[in-house]
Short mmCIF file of C-alpha atoms and ligand atoms in Angstrom, two decimals:
data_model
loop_
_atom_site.label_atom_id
_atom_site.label_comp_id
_atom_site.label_asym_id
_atom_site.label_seq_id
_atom_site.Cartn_x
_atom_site.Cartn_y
_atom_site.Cartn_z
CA UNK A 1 17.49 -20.14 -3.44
CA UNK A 2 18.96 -19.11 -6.79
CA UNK A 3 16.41 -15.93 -7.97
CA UNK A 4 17.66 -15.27 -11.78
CA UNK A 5 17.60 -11.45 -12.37
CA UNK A 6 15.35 -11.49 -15.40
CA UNK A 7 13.19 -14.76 -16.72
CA UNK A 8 11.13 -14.16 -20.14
CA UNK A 9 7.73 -15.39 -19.30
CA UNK A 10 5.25 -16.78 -22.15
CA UNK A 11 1.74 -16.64 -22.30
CA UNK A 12 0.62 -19.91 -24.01
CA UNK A 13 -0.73 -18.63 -26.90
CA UNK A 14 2.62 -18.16 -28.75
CA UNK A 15 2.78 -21.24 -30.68
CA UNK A 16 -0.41 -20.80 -31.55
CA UNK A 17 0.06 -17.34 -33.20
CA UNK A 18 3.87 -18.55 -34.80
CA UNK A 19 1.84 -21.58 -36.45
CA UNK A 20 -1.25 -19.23 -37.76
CA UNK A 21 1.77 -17.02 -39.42
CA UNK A 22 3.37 -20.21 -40.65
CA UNK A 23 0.03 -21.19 -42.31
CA UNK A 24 -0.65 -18.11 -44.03
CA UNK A 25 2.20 -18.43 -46.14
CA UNK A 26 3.52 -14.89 -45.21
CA UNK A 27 6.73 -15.31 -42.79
CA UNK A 28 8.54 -11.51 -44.45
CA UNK A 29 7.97 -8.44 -42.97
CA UNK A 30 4.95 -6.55 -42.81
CA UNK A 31 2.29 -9.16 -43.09
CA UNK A 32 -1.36 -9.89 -40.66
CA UNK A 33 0.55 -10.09 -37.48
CA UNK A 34 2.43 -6.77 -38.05
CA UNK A 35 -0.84 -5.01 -39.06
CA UNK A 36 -2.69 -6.51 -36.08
CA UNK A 37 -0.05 -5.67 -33.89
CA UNK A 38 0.36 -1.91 -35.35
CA UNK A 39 -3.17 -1.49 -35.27
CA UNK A 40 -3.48 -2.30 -31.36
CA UNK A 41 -0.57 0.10 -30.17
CA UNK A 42 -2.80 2.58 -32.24
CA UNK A 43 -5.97 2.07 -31.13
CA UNK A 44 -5.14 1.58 -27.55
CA UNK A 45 -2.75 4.55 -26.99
CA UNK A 46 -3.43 7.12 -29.57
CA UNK A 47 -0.05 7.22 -31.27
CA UNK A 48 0.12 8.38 -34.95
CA UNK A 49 1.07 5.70 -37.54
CA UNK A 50 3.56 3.11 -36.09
CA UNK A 51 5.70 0.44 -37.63
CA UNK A 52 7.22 -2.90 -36.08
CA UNK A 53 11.21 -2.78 -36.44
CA UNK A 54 13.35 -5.76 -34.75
CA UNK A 55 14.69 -3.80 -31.51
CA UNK A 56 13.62 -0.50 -30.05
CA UNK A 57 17.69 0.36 -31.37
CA UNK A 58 16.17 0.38 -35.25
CA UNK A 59 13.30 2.64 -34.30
CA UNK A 60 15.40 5.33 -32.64
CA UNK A 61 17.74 4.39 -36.02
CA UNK A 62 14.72 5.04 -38.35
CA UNK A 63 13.72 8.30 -35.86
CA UNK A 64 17.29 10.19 -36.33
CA UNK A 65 17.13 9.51 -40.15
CA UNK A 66 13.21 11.09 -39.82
CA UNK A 67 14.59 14.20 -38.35
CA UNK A 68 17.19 14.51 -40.76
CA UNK A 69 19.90 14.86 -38.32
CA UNK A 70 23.20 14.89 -39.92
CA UNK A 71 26.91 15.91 -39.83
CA UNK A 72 26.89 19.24 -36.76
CA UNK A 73 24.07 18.87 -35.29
CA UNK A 74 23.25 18.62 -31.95
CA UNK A 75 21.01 16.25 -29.76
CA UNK A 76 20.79 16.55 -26.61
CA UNK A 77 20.13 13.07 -24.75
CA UNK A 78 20.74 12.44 -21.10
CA UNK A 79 24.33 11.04 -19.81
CA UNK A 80 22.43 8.17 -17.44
CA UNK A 81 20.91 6.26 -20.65
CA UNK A 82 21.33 3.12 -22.64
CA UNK A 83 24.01 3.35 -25.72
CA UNK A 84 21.61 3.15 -28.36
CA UNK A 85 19.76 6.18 -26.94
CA UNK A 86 22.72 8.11 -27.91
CA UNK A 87 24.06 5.48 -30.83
CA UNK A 88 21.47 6.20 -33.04
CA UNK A 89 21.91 9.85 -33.52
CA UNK A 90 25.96 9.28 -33.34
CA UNK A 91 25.57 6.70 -36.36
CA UNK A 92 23.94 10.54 -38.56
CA UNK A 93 26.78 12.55 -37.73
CA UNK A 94 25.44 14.32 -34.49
CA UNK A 95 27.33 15.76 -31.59
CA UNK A 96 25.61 14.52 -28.34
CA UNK A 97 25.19 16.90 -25.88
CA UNK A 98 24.29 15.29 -22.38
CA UNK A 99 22.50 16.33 -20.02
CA UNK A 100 21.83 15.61 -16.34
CA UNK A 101 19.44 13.90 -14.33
CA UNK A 102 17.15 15.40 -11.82
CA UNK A 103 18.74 15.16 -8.04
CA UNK A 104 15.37 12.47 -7.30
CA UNK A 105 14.93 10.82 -10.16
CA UNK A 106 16.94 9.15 -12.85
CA UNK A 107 15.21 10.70 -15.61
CA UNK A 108 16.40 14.22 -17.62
CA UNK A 109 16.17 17.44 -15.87
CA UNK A 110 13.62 19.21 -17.68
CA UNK A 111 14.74 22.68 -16.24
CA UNK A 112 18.15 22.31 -17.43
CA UNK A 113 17.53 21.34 -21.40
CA UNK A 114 17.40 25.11 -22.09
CA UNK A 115 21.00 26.24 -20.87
CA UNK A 116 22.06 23.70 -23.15
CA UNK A 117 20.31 24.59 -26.90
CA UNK A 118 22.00 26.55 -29.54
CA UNK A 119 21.46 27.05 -32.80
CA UNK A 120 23.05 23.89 -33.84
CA UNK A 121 20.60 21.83 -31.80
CA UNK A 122 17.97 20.01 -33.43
CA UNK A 123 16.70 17.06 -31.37
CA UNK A 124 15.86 16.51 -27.77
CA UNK A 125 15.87 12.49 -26.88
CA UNK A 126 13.85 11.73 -23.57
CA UNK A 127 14.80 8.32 -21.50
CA UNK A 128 11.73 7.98 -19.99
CA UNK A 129 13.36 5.98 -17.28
CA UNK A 130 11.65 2.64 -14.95
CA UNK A 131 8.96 3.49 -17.38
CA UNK A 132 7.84 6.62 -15.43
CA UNK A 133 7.07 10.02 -17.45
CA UNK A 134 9.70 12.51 -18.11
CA UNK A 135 8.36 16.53 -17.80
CA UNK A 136 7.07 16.22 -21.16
CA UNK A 137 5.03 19.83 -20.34
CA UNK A 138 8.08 21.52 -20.10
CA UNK A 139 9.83 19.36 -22.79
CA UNK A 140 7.28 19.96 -25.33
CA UNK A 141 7.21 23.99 -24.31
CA UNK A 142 11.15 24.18 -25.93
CA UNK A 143 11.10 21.84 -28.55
CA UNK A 144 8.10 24.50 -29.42
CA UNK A 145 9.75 27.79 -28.76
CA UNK A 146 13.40 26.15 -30.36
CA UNK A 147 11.79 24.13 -33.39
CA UNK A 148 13.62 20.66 -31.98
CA UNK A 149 12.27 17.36 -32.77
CA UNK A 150 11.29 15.21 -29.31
CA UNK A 151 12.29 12.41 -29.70
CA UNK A 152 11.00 9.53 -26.53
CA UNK A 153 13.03 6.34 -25.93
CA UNK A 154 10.00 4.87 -24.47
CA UNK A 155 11.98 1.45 -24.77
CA UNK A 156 10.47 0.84 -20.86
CA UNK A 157 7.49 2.73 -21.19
CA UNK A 158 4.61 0.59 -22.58
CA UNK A 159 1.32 0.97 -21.26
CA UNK A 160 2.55 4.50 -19.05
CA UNK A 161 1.55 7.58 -19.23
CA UNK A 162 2.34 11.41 -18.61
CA UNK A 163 -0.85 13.33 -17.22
CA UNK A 164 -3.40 10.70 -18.93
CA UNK A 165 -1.59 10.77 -21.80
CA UNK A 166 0.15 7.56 -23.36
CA UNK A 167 3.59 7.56 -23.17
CA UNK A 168 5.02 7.60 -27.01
CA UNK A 169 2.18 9.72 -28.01
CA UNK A 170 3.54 12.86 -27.17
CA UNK A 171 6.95 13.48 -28.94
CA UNK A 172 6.98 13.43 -32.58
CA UNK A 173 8.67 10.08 -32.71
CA UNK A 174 8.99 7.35 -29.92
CA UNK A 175 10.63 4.31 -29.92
CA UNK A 176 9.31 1.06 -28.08
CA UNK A 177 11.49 -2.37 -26.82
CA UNK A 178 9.78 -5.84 -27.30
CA UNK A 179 13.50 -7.25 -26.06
CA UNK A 180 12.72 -10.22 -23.62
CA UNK A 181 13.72 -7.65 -20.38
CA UNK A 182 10.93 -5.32 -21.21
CA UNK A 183 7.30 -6.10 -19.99
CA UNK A 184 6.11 -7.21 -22.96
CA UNK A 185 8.07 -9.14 -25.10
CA UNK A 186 9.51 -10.72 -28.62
CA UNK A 187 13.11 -11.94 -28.24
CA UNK A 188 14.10 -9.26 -29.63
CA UNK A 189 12.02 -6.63 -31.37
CA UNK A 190 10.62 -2.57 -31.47
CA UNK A 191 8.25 -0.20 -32.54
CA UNK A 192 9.04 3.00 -33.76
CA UNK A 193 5.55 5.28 -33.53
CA UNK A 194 5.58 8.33 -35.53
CA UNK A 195 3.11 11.09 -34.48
CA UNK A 196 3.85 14.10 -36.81
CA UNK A 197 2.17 12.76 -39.57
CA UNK A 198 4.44 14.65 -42.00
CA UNK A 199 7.00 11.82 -41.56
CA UNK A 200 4.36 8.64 -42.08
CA UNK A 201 5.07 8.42 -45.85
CA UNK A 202 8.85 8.36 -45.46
CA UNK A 203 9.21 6.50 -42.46
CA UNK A 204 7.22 3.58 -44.64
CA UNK A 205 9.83 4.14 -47.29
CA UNK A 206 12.82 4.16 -45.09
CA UNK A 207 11.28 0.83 -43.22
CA UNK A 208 11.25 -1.13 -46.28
CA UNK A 209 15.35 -0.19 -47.36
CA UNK A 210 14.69 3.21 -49.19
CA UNK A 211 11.81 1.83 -51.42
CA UNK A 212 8.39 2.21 -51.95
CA UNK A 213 7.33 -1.31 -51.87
CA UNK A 214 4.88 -0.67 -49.69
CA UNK A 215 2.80 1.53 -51.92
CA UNK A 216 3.36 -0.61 -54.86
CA UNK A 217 1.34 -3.86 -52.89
CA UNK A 218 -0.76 -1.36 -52.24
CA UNK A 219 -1.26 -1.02 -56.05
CA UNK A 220 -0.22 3.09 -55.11
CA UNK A 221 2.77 2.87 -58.15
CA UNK A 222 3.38 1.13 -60.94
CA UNK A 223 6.75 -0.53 -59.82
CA UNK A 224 8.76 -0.19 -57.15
CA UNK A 225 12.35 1.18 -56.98
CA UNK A 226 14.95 2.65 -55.06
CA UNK A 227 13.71 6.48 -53.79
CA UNK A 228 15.77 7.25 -50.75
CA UNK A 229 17.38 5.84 -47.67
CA UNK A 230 16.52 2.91 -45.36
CA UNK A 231 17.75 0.12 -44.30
CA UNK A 232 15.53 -3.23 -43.18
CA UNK A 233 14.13 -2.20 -40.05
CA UNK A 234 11.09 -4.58 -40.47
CA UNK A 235 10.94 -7.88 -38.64
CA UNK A 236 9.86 -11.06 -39.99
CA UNK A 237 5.98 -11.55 -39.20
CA UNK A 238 6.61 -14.37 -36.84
CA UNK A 239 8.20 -12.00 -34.58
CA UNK A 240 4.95 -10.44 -35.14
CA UNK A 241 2.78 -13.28 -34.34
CA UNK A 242 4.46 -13.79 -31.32
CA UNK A 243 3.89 -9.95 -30.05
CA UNK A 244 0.47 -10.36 -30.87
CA UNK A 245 0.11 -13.17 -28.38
CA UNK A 246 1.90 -11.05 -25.85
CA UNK A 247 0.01 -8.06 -26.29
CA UNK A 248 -3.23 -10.03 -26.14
CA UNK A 249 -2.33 -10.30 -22.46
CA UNK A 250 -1.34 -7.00 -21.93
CA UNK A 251 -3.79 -6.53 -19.09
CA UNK A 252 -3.02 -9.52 -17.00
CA UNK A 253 0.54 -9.06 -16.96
CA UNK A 254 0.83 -5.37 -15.92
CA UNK A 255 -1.73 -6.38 -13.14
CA UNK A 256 1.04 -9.06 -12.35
CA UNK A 257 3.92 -6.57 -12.46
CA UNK A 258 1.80 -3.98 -10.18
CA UNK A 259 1.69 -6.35 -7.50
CA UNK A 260 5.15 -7.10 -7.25
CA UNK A 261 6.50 -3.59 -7.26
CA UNK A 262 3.64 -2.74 -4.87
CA UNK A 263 5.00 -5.53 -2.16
CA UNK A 264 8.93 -4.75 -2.91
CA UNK A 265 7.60 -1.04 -2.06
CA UNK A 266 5.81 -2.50 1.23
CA UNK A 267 8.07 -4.52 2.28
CA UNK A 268 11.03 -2.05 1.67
CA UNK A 269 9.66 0.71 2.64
CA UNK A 270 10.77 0.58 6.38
CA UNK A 271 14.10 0.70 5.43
CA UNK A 272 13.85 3.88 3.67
CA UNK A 273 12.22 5.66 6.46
CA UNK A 274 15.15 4.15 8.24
CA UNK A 275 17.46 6.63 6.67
CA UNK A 276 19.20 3.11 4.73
CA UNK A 277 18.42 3.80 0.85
CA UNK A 278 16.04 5.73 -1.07
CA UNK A 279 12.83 3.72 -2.95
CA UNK A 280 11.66 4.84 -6.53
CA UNK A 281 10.18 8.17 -6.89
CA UNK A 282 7.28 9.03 -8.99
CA UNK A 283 6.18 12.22 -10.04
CA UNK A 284 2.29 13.21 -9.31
CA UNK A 285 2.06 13.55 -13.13
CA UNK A 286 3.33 10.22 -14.01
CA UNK A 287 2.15 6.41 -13.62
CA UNK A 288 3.87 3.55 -13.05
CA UNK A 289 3.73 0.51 -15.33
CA UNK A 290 5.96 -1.46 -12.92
CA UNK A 291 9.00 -2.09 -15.61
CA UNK A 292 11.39 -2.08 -12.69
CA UNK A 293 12.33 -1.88 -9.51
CA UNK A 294 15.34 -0.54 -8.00
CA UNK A 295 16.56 1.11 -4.58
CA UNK A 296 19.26 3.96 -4.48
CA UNK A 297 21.95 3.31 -1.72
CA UNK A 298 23.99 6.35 -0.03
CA UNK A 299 27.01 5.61 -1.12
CA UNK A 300 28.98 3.25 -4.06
CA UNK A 301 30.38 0.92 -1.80
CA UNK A 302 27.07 0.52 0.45
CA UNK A 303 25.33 -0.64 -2.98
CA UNK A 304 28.10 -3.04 -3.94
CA UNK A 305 28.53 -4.56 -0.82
CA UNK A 306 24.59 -4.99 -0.61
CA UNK A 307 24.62 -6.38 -4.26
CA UNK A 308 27.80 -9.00 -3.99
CA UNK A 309 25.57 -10.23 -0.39
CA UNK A 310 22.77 -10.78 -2.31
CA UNK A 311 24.43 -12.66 -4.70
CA UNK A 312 25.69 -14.81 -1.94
CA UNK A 313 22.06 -15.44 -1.48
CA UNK A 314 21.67 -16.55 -5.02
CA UNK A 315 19.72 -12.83 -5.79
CA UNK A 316 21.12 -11.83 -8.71
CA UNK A 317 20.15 -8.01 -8.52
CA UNK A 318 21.87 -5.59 -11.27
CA UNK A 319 23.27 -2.28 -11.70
CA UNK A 320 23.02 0.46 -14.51
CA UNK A 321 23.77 2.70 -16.65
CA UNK A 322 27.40 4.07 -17.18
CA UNK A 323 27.30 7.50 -17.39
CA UNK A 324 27.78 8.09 -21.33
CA UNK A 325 29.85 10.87 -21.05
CA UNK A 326 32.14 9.04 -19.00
CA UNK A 327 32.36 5.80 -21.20
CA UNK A 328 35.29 4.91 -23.66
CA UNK A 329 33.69 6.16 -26.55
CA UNK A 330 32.37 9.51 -25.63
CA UNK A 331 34.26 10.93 -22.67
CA UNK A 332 36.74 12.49 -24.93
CA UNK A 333 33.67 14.29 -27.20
CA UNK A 334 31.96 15.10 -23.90
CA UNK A 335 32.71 18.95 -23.00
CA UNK A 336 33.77 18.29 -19.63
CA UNK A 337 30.55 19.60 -17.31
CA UNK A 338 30.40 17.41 -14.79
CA UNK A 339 27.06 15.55 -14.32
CA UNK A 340 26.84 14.91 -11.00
CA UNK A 341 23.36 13.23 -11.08
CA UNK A 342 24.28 11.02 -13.61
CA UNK A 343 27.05 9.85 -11.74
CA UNK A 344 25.51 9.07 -8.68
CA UNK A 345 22.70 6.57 -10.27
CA UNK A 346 25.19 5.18 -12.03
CA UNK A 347 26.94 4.27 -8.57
CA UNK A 348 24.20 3.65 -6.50
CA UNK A 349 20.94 2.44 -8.24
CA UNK A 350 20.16 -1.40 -7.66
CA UNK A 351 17.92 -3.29 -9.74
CA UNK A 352 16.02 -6.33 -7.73
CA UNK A 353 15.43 -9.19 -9.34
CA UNK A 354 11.96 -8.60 -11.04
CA UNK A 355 9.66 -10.84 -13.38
CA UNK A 356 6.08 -11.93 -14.16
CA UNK A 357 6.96 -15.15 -12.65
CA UNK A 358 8.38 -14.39 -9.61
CA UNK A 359 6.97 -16.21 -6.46
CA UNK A 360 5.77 -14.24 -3.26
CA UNK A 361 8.41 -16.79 -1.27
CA UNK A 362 11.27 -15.47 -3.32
CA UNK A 363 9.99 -11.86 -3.11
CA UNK A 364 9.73 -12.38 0.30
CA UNK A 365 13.16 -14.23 0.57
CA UNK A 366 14.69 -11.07 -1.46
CA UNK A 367 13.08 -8.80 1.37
CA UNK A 368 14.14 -10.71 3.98
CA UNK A 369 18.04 -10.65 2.76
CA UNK A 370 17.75 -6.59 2.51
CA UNK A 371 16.78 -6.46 5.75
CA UNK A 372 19.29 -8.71 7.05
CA UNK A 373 21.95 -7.31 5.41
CA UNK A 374 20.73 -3.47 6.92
CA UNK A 375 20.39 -5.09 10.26
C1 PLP B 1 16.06 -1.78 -23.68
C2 PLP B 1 16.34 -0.36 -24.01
C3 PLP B 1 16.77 0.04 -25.29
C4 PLP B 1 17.15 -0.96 -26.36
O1 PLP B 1 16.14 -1.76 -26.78
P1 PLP B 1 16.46 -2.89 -27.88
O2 PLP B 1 15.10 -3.35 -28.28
O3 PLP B 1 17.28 -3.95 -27.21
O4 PLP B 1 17.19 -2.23 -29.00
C5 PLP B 1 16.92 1.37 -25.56
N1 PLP B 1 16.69 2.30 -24.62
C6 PLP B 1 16.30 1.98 -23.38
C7 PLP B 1 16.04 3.05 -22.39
C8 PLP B 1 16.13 0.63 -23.03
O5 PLP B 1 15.74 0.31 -21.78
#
């Protein structure tokens, strides 16, 4: 068997949707397709007013420039993250300060954001991690009682939620990933969803490279010019076109996803109650959109040796993250409290090989080598 880790799957209806875009005449930026696609995310979840970018990297971009973080400030952002998470805010000027996981769960520790603001802090960046909800409750509470932006990397969080509400619609910025790993896909591609609507005017000024094009096709102003800072965050509406298709089948692929983290869990399960590893946990006031799946092993070496067996197999299962404030570009700007959590995901979480297309055989093949190799 040779299982590939990751394998973008297409719905059909892409071509379709590339050549309607084609058609039109409009291939730039913010055309039908990024409308329609805006317009669903929305509708369907409640956030504010959202805008397309090309990875979920330009919306947390176009969300540090939003909460005018520059030169001294602080964000906190947890260690176990991905380097834009962190990138974006480094890129203004700001001084990261990390932050542990929780002990059971890769995702910030809620209770221990507070020990960590001072008056220099002005943004708290959430992970929220496999998909599943960070503590937004408590989150919310301090950004309230501090006057911090929240900021959610939702880059794995599409179609999740936090106590009924949609994930992204809480903070006062999110940031989405369309990149062909996430569960709903463009190549590449983002969404940056802003729900404080003091920001929605600027954030459309700062999408289209510091000017106010937009309101000038809307017939707003007479011309358009230069009026602040940007960059072009906006894709080209084919990307667009080629969401649209994806979202359109929204439903049937998370219904897809749910089934095979549900039979990893059941057939895995055993094992945990066997003392070998620990399976995802998931908070009562979180859902599961079934981004990923991973196991935690005891120990480093139990997790590599299970990973380079599989691979043996032809299972090409994956680790993640680094710890940030351990990596080559931060562990000297880091102030040295060790982050234990962080440490230990980053040496023991295994992701299985997991994709709309995967076959029950393989799934059960994957199972089947776990097993073996605990037996
Ligand atoms: C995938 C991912 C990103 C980056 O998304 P891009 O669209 O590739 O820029 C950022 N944060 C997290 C947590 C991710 O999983």
């Amino acid at each position: 068997m040779n299982i590939p880790f990751n394998k973008p799957w297409f719905t059909g209806d892409e071509p379709g949707m590339l050549a309607q875009a084609a058609q039109s005449g409009h291939i730039s930026g913010n055309g039908s397709f990024t409308r329609k696609c805006q317009h669903f995310f929305e509708e369907r979840y409640g956030f504010g007013k959202t805008f397309l970018t090309s990875s979920c990297t330009d919306a947390l971009e176009m969300a540090a420039i939003l909460a005018g973080i520059k030169q001294g400030d602080e964000v906190i952002c947890p260690s176990f993250a991905f380097v834009s998470t962190a990138n974006a805010f480094v890129l203004r000027g700001a001084k990261m300060v990390l932050a542990d996981s929780y002990e059971n769960h890769p995702n910030i520790d809620a209770d221990k954001i507070e020990g960590l603001i001072t008056p220099k802090t002005k943004a708290i960046v959430v992970i929220h991690y496999a998909g599943v909800a960070c503590d937004m409750d408590k989150i919310m509470a301090l950004a309230n009682t501090y006057n911090l932006f929240v900021i959610e990397d939702a880059a794995q969080a599409i179609d999740s939620y936090y106590k009924g509400k949609a994930l992204g619609s809480i903070g006062h910025f999110a940031a989405f990933s369309f990149h062909e790993t996430k569960n709903i896909i463009s190549g590449e591609g983002g969404l940056l969803a802003v729900n404080d609507d003091r920001f929605t005017e600027r954030a459309e000024i700062i999408w289209e490279k510091g000017t106010n094009r937009a309101a000038f096709f809307r017939g707003e102003v007479d011309k358009y010019r230069w009026v602040d800072i940007g960059s072009s965050f906006l894709p080209s509406d084919l990307i667009a076109a080629f969401l649209y298709a994806q979202l359109r089948s929204l439903e049937h692929i998370q219904i897809r996803r749910k089934e095979i983290w549900q039979k990893y869990h059941d057939g895995l399960i055993f094992l945990e109650e066997a003392g070998h590893f620990f399976l995802p946990n998931i908070p009562t006031y979180a859902s599961n959109n079934a981004h990923l799946f991973y196991l935690l092993a005891q120990t480093n070496e139990q997790r590599n040796g299970l990973l380079s067996f599989l691979k043996k197999q032809g299972i090409h299962a994956v680790f993640h993250y680094l710890p940030l404030h351990t990596s080559p570009f931060y562990a000297e700007k880091h102030d040295g409290r060790k982050l234990n959590n962080s440490i230990r995901f980053s040496e023991t979480l295994l992701r299985l090989p997991f994709f709309y297309e995967l076959k029950d055989e393989e799934q059960e093949f994957v199972v089947g080598q776990i097993r073996r190799y605990f037996r």
